[in-house]
Tab-separated table of C-alpha atoms and ligand atoms in Angstrom:
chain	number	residue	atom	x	y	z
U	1	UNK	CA	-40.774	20.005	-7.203
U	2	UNK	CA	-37.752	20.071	-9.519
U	3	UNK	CA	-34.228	18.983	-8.199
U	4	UNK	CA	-32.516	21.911	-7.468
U	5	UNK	CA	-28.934	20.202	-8.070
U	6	UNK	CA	-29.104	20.495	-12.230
U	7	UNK	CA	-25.485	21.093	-12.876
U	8	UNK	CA	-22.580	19.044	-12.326
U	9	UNK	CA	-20.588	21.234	-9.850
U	10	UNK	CA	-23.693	21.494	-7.261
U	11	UNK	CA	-24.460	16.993	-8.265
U	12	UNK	CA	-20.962	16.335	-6.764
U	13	UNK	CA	-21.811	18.049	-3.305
U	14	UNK	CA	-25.207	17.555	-2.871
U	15	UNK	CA	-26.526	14.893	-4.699
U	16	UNK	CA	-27.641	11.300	-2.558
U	17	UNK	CA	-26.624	12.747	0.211
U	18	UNK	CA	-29.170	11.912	3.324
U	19	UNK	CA	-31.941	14.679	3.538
U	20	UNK	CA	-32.674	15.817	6.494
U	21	UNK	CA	-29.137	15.698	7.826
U	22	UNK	CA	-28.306	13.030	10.147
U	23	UNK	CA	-27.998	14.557	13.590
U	24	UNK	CA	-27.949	17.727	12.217
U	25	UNK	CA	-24.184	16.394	10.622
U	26	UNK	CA	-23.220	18.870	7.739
U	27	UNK	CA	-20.934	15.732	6.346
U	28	UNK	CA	-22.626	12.260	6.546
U	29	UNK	CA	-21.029	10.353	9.068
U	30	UNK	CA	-19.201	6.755	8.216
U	31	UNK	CA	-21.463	4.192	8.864
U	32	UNK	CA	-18.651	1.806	10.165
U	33	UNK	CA	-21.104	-1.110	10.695
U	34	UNK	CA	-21.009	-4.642	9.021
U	35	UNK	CA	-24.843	-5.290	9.374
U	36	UNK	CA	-28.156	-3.756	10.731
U	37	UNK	CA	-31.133	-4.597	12.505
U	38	UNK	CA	-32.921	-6.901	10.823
U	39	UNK	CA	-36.491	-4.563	9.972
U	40	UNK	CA	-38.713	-7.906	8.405
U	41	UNK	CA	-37.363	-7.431	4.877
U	42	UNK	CA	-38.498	-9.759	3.232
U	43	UNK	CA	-35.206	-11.189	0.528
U	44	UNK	CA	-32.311	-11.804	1.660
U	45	UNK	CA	-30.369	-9.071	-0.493
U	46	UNK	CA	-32.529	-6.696	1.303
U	47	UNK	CA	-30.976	-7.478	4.743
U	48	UNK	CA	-28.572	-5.030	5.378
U	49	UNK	CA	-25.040	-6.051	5.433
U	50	UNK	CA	-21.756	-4.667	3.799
U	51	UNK	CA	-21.267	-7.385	1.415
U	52	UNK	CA	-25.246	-6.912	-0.055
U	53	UNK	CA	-24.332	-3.440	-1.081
U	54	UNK	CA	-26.975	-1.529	0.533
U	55	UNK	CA	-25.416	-0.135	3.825
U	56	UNK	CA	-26.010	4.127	3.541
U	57	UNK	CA	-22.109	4.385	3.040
U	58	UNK	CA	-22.643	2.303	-0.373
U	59	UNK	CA	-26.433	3.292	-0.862
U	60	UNK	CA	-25.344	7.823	-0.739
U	61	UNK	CA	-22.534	6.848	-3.127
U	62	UNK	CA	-25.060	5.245	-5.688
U	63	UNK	CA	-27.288	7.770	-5.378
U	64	UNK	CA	-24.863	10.127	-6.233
U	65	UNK	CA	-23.110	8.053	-9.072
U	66	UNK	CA	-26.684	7.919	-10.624
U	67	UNK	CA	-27.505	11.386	-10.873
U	68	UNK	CA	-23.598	12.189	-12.056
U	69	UNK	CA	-24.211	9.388	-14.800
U	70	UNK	CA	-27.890	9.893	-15.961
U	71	UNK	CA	-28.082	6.615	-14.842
U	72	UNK	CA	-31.367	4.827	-13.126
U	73	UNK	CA	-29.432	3.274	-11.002
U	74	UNK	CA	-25.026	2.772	-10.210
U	75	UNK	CA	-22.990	0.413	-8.073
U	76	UNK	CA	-19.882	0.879	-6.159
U	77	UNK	CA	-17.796	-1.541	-6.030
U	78	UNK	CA	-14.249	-2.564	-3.669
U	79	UNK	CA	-11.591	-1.847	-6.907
U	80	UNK	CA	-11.811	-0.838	-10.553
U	81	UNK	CA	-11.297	-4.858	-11.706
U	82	UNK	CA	-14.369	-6.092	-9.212
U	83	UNK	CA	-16.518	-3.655	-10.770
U	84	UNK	CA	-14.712	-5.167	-14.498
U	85	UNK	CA	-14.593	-8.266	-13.758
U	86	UNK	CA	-18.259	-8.503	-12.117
U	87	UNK	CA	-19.927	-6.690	-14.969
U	88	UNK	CA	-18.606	-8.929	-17.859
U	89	UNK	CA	-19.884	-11.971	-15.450
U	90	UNK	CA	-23.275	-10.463	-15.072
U	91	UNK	CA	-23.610	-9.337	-18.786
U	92	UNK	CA	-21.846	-13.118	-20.842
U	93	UNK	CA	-22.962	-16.260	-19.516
U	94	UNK	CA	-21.099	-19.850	-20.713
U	95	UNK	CA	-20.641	-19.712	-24.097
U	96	UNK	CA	-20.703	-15.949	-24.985
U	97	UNK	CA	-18.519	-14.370	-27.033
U	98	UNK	CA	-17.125	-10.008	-26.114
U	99	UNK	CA	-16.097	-7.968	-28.799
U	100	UNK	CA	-13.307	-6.116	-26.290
U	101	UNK	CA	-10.897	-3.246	-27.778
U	102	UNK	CA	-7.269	-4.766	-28.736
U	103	UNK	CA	-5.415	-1.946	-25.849
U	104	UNK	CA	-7.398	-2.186	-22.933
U	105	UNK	CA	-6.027	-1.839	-19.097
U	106	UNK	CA	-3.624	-4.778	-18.532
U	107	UNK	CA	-5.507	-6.215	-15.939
U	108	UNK	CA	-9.474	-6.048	-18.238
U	109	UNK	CA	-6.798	-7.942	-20.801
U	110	UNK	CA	-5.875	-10.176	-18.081
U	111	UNK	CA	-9.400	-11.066	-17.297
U	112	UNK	CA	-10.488	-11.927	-20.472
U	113	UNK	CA	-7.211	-14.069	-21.960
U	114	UNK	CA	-6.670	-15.831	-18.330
U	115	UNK	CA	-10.013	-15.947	-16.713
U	116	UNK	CA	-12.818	-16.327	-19.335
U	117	UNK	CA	-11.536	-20.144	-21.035
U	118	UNK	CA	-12.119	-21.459	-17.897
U	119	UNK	CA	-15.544	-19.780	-17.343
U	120	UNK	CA	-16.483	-20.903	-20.460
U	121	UNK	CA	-16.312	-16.963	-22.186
U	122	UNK	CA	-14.342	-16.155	-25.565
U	123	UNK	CA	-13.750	-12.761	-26.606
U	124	UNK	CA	-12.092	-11.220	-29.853
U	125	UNK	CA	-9.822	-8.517	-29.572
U	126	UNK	CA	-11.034	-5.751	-32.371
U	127	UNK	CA	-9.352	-1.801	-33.115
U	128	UNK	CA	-11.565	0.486	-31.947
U	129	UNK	CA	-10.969	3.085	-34.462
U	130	UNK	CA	-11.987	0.556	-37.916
U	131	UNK	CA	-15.692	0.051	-37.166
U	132	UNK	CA	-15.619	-1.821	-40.867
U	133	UNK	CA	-13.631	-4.868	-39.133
U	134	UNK	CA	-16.487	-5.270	-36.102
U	135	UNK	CA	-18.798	-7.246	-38.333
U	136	UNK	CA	-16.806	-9.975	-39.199
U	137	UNK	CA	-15.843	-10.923	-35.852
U	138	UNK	CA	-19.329	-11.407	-34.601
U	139	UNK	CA	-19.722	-14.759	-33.511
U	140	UNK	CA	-24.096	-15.826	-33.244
U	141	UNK	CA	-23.091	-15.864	-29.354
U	142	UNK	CA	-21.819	-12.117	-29.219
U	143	UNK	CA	-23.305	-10.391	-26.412
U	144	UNK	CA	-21.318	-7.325	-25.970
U	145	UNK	CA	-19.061	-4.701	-26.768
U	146	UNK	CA	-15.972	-3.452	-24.590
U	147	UNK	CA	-14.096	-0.213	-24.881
U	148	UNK	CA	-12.275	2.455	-23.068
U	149	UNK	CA	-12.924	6.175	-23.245
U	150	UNK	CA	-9.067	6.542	-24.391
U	151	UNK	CA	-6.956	3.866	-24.253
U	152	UNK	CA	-3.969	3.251	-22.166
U	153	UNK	CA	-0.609	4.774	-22.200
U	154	UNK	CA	-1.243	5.549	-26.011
U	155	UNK	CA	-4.547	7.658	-25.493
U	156	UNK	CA	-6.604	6.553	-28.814
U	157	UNK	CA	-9.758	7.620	-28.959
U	158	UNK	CA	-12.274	4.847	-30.053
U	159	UNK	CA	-14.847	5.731	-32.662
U	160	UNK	CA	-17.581	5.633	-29.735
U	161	UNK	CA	-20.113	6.674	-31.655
U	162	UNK	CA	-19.902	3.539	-34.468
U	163	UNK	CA	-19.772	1.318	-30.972
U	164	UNK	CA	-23.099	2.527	-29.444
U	165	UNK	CA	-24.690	2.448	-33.039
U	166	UNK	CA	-23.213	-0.846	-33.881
U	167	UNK	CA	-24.237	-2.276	-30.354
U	168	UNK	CA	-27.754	-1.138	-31.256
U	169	UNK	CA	-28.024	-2.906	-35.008
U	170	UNK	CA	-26.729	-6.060	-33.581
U	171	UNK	CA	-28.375	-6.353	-30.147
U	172	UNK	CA	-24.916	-6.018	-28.214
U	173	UNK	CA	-24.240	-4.129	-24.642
U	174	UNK	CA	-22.418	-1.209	-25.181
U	175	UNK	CA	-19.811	-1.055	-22.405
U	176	UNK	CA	-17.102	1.403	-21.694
U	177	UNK	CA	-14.780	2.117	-19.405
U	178	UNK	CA	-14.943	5.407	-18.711
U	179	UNK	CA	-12.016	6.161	-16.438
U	180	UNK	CA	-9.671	7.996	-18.487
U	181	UNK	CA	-12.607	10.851	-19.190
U	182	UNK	CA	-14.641	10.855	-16.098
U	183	UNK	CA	-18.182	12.259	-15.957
U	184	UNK	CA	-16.866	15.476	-16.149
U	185	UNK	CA	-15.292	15.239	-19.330
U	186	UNK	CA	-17.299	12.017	-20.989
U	187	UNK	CA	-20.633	11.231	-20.397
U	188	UNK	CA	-21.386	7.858	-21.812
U	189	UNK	CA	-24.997	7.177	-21.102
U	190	UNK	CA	-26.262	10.336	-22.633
U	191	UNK	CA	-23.584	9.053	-25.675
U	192	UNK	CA	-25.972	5.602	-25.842
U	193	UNK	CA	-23.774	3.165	-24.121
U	194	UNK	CA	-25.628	0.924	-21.732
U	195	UNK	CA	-22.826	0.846	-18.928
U	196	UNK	CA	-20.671	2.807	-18.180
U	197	UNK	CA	-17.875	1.699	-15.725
U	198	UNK	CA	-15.030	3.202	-13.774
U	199	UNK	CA	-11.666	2.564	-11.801
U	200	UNK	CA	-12.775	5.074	-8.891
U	201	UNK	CA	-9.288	4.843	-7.951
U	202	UNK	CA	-8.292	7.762	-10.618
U	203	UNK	CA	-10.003	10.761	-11.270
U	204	UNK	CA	-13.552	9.950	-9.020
U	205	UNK	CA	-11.756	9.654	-5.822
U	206	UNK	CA	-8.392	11.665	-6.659
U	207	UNK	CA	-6.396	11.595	-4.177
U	208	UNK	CA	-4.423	7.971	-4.594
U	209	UNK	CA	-5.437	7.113	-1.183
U	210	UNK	CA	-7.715	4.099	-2.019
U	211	UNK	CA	-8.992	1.421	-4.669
U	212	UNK	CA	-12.314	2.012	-5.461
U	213	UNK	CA	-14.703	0.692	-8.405
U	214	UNK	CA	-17.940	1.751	-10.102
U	215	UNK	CA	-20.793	0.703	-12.710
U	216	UNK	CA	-24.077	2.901	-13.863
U	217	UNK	CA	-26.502	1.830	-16.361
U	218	UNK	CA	-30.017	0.952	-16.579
U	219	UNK	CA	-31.716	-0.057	-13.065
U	220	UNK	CA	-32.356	-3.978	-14.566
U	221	UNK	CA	-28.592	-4.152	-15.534
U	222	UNK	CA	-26.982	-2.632	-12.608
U	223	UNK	CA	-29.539	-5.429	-10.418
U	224	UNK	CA	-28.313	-8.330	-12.418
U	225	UNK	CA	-24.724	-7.155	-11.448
U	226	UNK	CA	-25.461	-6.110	-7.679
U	227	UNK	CA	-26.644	-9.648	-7.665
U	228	UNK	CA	-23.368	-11.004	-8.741
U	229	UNK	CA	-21.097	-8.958	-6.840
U	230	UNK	CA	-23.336	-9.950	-3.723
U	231	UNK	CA	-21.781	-12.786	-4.591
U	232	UNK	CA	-18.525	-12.151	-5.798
U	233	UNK	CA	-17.856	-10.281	-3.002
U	234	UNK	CA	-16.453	-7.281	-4.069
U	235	UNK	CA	-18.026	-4.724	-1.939
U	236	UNK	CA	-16.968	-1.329	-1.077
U	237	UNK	CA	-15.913	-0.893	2.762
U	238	UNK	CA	-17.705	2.250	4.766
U	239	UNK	CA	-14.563	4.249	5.241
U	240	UNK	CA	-13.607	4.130	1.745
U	241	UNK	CA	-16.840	4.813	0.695
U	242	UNK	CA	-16.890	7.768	2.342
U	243	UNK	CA	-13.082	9.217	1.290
U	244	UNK	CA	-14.443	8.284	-2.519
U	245	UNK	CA	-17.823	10.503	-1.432
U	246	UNK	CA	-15.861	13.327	-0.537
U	247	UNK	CA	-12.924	12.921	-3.265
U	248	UNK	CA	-15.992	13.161	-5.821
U	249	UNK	CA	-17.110	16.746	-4.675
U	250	UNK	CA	-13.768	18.376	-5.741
U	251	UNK	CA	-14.174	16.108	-9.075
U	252	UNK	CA	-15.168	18.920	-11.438
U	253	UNK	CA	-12.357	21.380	-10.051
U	254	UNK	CA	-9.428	18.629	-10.185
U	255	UNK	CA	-10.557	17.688	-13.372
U	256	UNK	CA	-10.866	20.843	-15.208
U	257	UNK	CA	-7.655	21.591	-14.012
U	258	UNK	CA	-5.786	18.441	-14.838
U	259	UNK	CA	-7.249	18.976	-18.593
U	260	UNK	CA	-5.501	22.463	-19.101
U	261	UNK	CA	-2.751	21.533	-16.875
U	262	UNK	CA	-2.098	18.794	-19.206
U	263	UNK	CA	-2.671	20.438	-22.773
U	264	UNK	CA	-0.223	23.169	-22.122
U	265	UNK	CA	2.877	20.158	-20.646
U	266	UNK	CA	1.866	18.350	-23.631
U	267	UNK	CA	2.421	21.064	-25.618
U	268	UNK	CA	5.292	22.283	-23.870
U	269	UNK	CA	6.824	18.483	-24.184
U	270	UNK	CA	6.103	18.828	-28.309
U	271	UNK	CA	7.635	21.675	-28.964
U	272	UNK	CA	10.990	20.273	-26.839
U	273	UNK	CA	13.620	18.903	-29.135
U	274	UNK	CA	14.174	16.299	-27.073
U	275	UNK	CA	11.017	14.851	-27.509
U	276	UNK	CA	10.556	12.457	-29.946
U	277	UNK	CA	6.407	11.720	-30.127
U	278	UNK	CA	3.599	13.401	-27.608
U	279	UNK	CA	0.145	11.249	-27.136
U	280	UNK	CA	-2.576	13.945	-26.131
U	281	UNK	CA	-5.733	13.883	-27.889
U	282	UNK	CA	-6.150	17.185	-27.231
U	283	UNK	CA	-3.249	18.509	-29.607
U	284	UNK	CA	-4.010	19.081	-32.650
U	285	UNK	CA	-1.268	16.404	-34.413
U	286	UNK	CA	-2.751	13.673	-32.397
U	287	UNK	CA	-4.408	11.142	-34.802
U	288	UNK	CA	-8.152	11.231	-33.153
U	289	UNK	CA	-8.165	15.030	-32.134
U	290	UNK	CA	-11.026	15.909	-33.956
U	291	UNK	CA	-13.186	12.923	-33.149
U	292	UNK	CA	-11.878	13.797	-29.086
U	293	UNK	CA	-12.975	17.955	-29.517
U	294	UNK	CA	-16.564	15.917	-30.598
U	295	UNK	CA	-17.067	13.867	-27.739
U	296	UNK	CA	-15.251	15.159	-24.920
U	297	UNK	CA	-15.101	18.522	-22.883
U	298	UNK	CA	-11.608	17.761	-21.894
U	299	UNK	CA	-9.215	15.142	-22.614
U	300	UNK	CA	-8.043	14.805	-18.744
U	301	UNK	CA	-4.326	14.495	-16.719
U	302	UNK	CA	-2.941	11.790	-18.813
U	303	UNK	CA	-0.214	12.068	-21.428
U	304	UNK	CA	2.484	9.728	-22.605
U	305	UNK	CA	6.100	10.825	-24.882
U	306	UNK	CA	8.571	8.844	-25.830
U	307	UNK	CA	12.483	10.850	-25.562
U	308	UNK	CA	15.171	9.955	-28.138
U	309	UNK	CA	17.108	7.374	-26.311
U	310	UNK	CA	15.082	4.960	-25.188
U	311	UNK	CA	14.185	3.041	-21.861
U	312	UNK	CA	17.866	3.930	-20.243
U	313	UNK	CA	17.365	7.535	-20.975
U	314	UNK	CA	13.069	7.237	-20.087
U	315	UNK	CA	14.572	5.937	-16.460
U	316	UNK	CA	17.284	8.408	-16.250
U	317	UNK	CA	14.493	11.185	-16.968
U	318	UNK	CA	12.275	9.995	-14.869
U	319	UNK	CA	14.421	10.028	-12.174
U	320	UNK	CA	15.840	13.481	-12.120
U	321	UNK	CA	11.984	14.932	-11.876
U	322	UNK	CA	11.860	16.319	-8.322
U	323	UNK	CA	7.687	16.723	-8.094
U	324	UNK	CA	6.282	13.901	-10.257
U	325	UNK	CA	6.420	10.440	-7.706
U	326	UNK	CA	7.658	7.398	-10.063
U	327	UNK	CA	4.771	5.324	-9.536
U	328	UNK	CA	1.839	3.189	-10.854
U	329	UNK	CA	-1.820	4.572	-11.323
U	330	UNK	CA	-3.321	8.034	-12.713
U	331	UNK	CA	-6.239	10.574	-11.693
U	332	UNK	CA	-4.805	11.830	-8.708
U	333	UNK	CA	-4.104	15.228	-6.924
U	334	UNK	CA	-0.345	14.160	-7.199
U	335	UNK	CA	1.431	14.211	-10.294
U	336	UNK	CA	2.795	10.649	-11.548
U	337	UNK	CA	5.281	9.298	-13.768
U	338	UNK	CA	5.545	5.005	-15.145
U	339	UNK	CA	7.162	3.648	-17.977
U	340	UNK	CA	4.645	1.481	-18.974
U	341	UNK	CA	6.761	-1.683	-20.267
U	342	UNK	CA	7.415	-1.836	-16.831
U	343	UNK	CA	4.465	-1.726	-14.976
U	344	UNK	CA	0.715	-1.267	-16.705
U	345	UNK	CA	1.731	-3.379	-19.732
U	346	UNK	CA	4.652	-5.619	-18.362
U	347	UNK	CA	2.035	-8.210	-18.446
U	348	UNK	CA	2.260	-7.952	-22.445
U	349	UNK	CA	5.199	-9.724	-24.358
U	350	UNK	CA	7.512	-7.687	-26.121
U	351	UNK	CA	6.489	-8.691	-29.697
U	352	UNK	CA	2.767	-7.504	-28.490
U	353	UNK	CA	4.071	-3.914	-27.291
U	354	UNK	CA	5.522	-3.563	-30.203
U	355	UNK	CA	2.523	-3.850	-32.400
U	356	UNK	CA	0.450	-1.720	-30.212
U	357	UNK	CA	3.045	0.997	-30.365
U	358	UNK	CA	4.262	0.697	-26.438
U	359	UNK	CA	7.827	1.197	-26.996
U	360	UNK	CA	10.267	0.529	-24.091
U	361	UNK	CA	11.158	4.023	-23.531
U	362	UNK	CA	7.902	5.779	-23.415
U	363	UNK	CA	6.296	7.285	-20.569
U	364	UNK	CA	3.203	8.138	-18.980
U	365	UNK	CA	2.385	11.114	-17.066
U	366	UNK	CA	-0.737	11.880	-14.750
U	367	UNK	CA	-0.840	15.484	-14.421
U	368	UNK	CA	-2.044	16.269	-10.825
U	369	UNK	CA	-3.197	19.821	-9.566
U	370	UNK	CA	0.314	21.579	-8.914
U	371	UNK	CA	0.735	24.504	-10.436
U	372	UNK	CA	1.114	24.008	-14.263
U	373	UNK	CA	4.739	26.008	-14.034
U	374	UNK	CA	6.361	24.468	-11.551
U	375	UNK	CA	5.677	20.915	-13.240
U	376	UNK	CA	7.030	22.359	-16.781
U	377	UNK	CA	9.845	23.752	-14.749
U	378	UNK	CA	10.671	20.323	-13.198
U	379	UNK	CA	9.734	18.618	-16.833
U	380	UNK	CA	12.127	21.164	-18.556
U	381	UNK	CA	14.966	20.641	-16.286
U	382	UNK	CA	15.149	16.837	-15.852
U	383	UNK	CA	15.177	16.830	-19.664
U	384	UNK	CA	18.256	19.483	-19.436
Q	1	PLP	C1	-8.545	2.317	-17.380
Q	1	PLP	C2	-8.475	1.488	-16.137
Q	1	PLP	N1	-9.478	0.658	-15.857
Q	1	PLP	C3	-9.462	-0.110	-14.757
Q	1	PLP	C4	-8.394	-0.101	-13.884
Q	1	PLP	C5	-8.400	-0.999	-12.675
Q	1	PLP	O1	-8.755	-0.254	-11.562
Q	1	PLP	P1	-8.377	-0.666	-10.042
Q	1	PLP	O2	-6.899	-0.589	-9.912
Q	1	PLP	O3	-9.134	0.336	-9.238
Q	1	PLP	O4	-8.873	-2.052	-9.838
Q	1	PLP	C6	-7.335	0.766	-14.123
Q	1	PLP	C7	-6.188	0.803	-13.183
Q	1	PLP	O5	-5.162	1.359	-13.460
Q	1	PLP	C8	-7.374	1.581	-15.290
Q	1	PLP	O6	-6.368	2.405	-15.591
C-alpha cells in the first residue's frame, strides 16, 4: 500500500517514526542508552552503539530526513561542521582537488584553507554565479563541487542549476549546503545534486537550543560517510536527537512564516531612508531574484542591510532593538541580530571582506516567528 504521508506538512510528523507505537507512547521516547544487547550481528557497525549511528534516536531521525529529502538514505550528525567536515572526507581522498564557492560559512572556509594541506586536499575557491569560470579551474583530480543554497550574510543565490549540470558533464559530486533554504523552501535532490547537507542547528531544529548536523543523498554515499563519521566521531546524542525530531515537525509552519515575516522587514528596511542597501533575494532589486522565484518557494528568515554610518552606528542600532537578542546563529523561533565582521566572518581579513562585499557596518538579521509588527515596530524605532 501507498504511504499515506505524501506531503510535507504530514512527512514532518509522521514520517520514521516507530510503527506500532512503542508502549502505546504517542511521542517516541528518548532512547538515553549508549549501547544495546548485542543480537549476533554480524559487522561491527551493526552493533548498536551511539557512536555507530544506528541507535532508534539516530535511526527515526534518518528515516525521517530521507523521506523530507527524497533521499535513499540521510545521516544525522553531532553539529553542522561534523556533518561538513565528514562529508568532504568521505567524498576527496589525498590528492583531490573541491571546486568550493568563494563565500561559504566561515567555518566550511576554515576547513578547507586550514585543514585540507595537511590532509593532503586542495580546493579552488570559484563565484557561484559565473558558471563560464568553473572550467578552467578543474584540476584532472577534481572530485567535487561545493555550494550553499544562499550564501552568507550577503544572500547570493548560486546558479544551482549550471552546478548540478556541470557536476554531471565532468563527473563531479554535486554538494550543497542547504541550510539557508531548508527542505521546505529548497529541495536539492529533486534539483540533481547528489548531497545535500545541513547545519540542523537553524531552521531543522529551530529553536537555538542545540547543535545539530545532517547529510542525505544516495544510500552508497551516505554509507561511505556513516563509515567515516563512525570514525570521526561525530555522532548525534539521544536527547538531542529527539529535541531536533520534534523541532522538525513545526518546520513547515516556522518556515513559511519566517519567509513572509522576512519579505515584508526587508521591504520595510528598503523603503527606510536610513537604510543604505537590503540583501533579500526575495525583493525584486536583489541581483539573483529571478533565478531565487525559480528555484525556491521561499527565500527564508535571513536578511542583511547595511545603515549609513557604519560599524559605530550598526552597534548603536543593534543595541537599542528591544526583541531581536544580539547574537550568533540563524533559523530559530527567536529573532537574531550579528554584525558579521564580528562574528561569522571575523575569521576573514579585512582586505578579503572587502572584496566579498562584507562591509564593517552591515548586519544580519534572522527573522524568528514574532509577530511581523511588533519586530518592524522595534526595527523602526531603534533606527529613530
Ligand atoms: C550555512 C551554514 N552551514 C554550516 C554551519 C555550521 O553549523 P553548526 O554550527 O551546526 O556546526 C553554519 C553555522 O552557522 C551555517 O550558517
Amino acid at each position: 500500500m501507498s504511504t499515506p504521508y505524501r506531503r510535507l506538512e504530514t512527512q514532518l510528523v509522521h514520517a520514521g517514526e516507530p510503527l506500532p507505537r512503542i508502549d502505546g507512547a504517542v511521542e517516541m521516547p528518548i532512547f538515553q542508552s549508549a549501547t544495546y544487547i548485542y543480537e549476533g550481528a554480524a559487522r561491527y557497525d551493526d552493533v548498536r552503539y551511539l557512536r555507530s549511528n544506528n541507535t532508534p534516536s539516530q535511526v527515526a531521525l534518518h528515516d525521517k530526513l530521507a523521506v523530507l529529502e527524497g533521499a535513499e538514505s540521510a545521516l544525522v550528525t553531532a553539529s553542522g561542521m561534523a556533518a561538513i567536515s565528514t562529508t568532504l572526507l568521505s567524498i576527496l581522498s589525498q590528492g583531490d582537488h573541491l571546486l568550493a564557492q568563494n563565500c561559504l560559512y566561515g567555518g566550511t572556509h576554515d576547513l578547507i584553507t586550514q585543514e585540507f594541506p595537511g590532509a593532503g586536499l586542495s580546493a579552488t575557491f570559484i563565484d557561484g554565479c559565473r558558471p563560464e569560470s568553473w572550467a578552467g579551474q578543474l584540476t584532472p583530480r577534481t572530485r567535487a563541487i561545493y555550494v550553499e543554497a544562499m550564501t552568507n550574510p550577503l544572500l547570493e543565490v548560486a546558479d544551482l542549476k549550471a552546478v548540478v549540470a556541470f557536476a554531471r558533464s565532468h563527473g563531479l559530486i554535486a554538494v550543497i549546503d542547504n541550510t539557508f533554504a531548508s527542505p521546505v523552501n529548497f529541495k536539492p535532490l529533486a534539483a540533481g545534486f547528489d548531497l545535500s547537507i545541513h547545519s540542523a542547528t537553524k531552521y531543522l531544529n529551530g529553536h537555538s537550543d542545540i547543535v545539530a548536523g545532517a547529510v542525505s543523498g544516495s544510500a552508497r554515499l551516505i554509507e561511505r560517510i556513516r563509515h567515516k563519521l563512525n570514525i570521526l566521531g561525530g555522532s548525534l546524542d539521544p536527547h538531542a536527537a529527539f529535541l531536533l525530531k520534534r523541532g522538525l515537525k513545526t518546520l513547515a509552519l516556522r518556515v513559511r512564516y519566517q519567509n513572509d515575516s522576512a519579505l515584508a522587514l526587508a521591504r520595510c528596511l528598503a523603503a527606510h531612508p536610513a537604510v543604505r542597501r537590503v540583501n533579500y533575494p526575495g525583493l525584486e532589486d536583489h541581483a539573483q531574484h529571478a533565478r531565487a522565484r525559480e528555484l525556491f518557494a521561499g527565500c527564508g528568515g535571513v536578511l542583511s542591510f547595511e545603515l549609513d554610518g557604519g560599524a559605530e552606528r550598526a552597534d548603536a542600532f543593534a543595541g537599542r532593538l528591544r526583541i531581536a537578542a544580539l547574537a550568533p546563529s540563524l533559523g530559530g523561533v527567536q529573532t537574531l541580530i550579528t554584525r558579521p565582521a564580528t562574528t561569522s566572518h571575523a575569521g576573514l581579513s579585512p582586505q578579503d571582506r572587502e572584496r566579498l562585499g562584507i562591509r564593517d557596518g552591515l548586519l544580519r538579521l534572522s527573522v524568528g516567528i514574532e509577530a511581523t509588527e511588533d519586530l518592524r515596530e522595534d526595527l523602526e524605532q531603534a533606527l529613530r
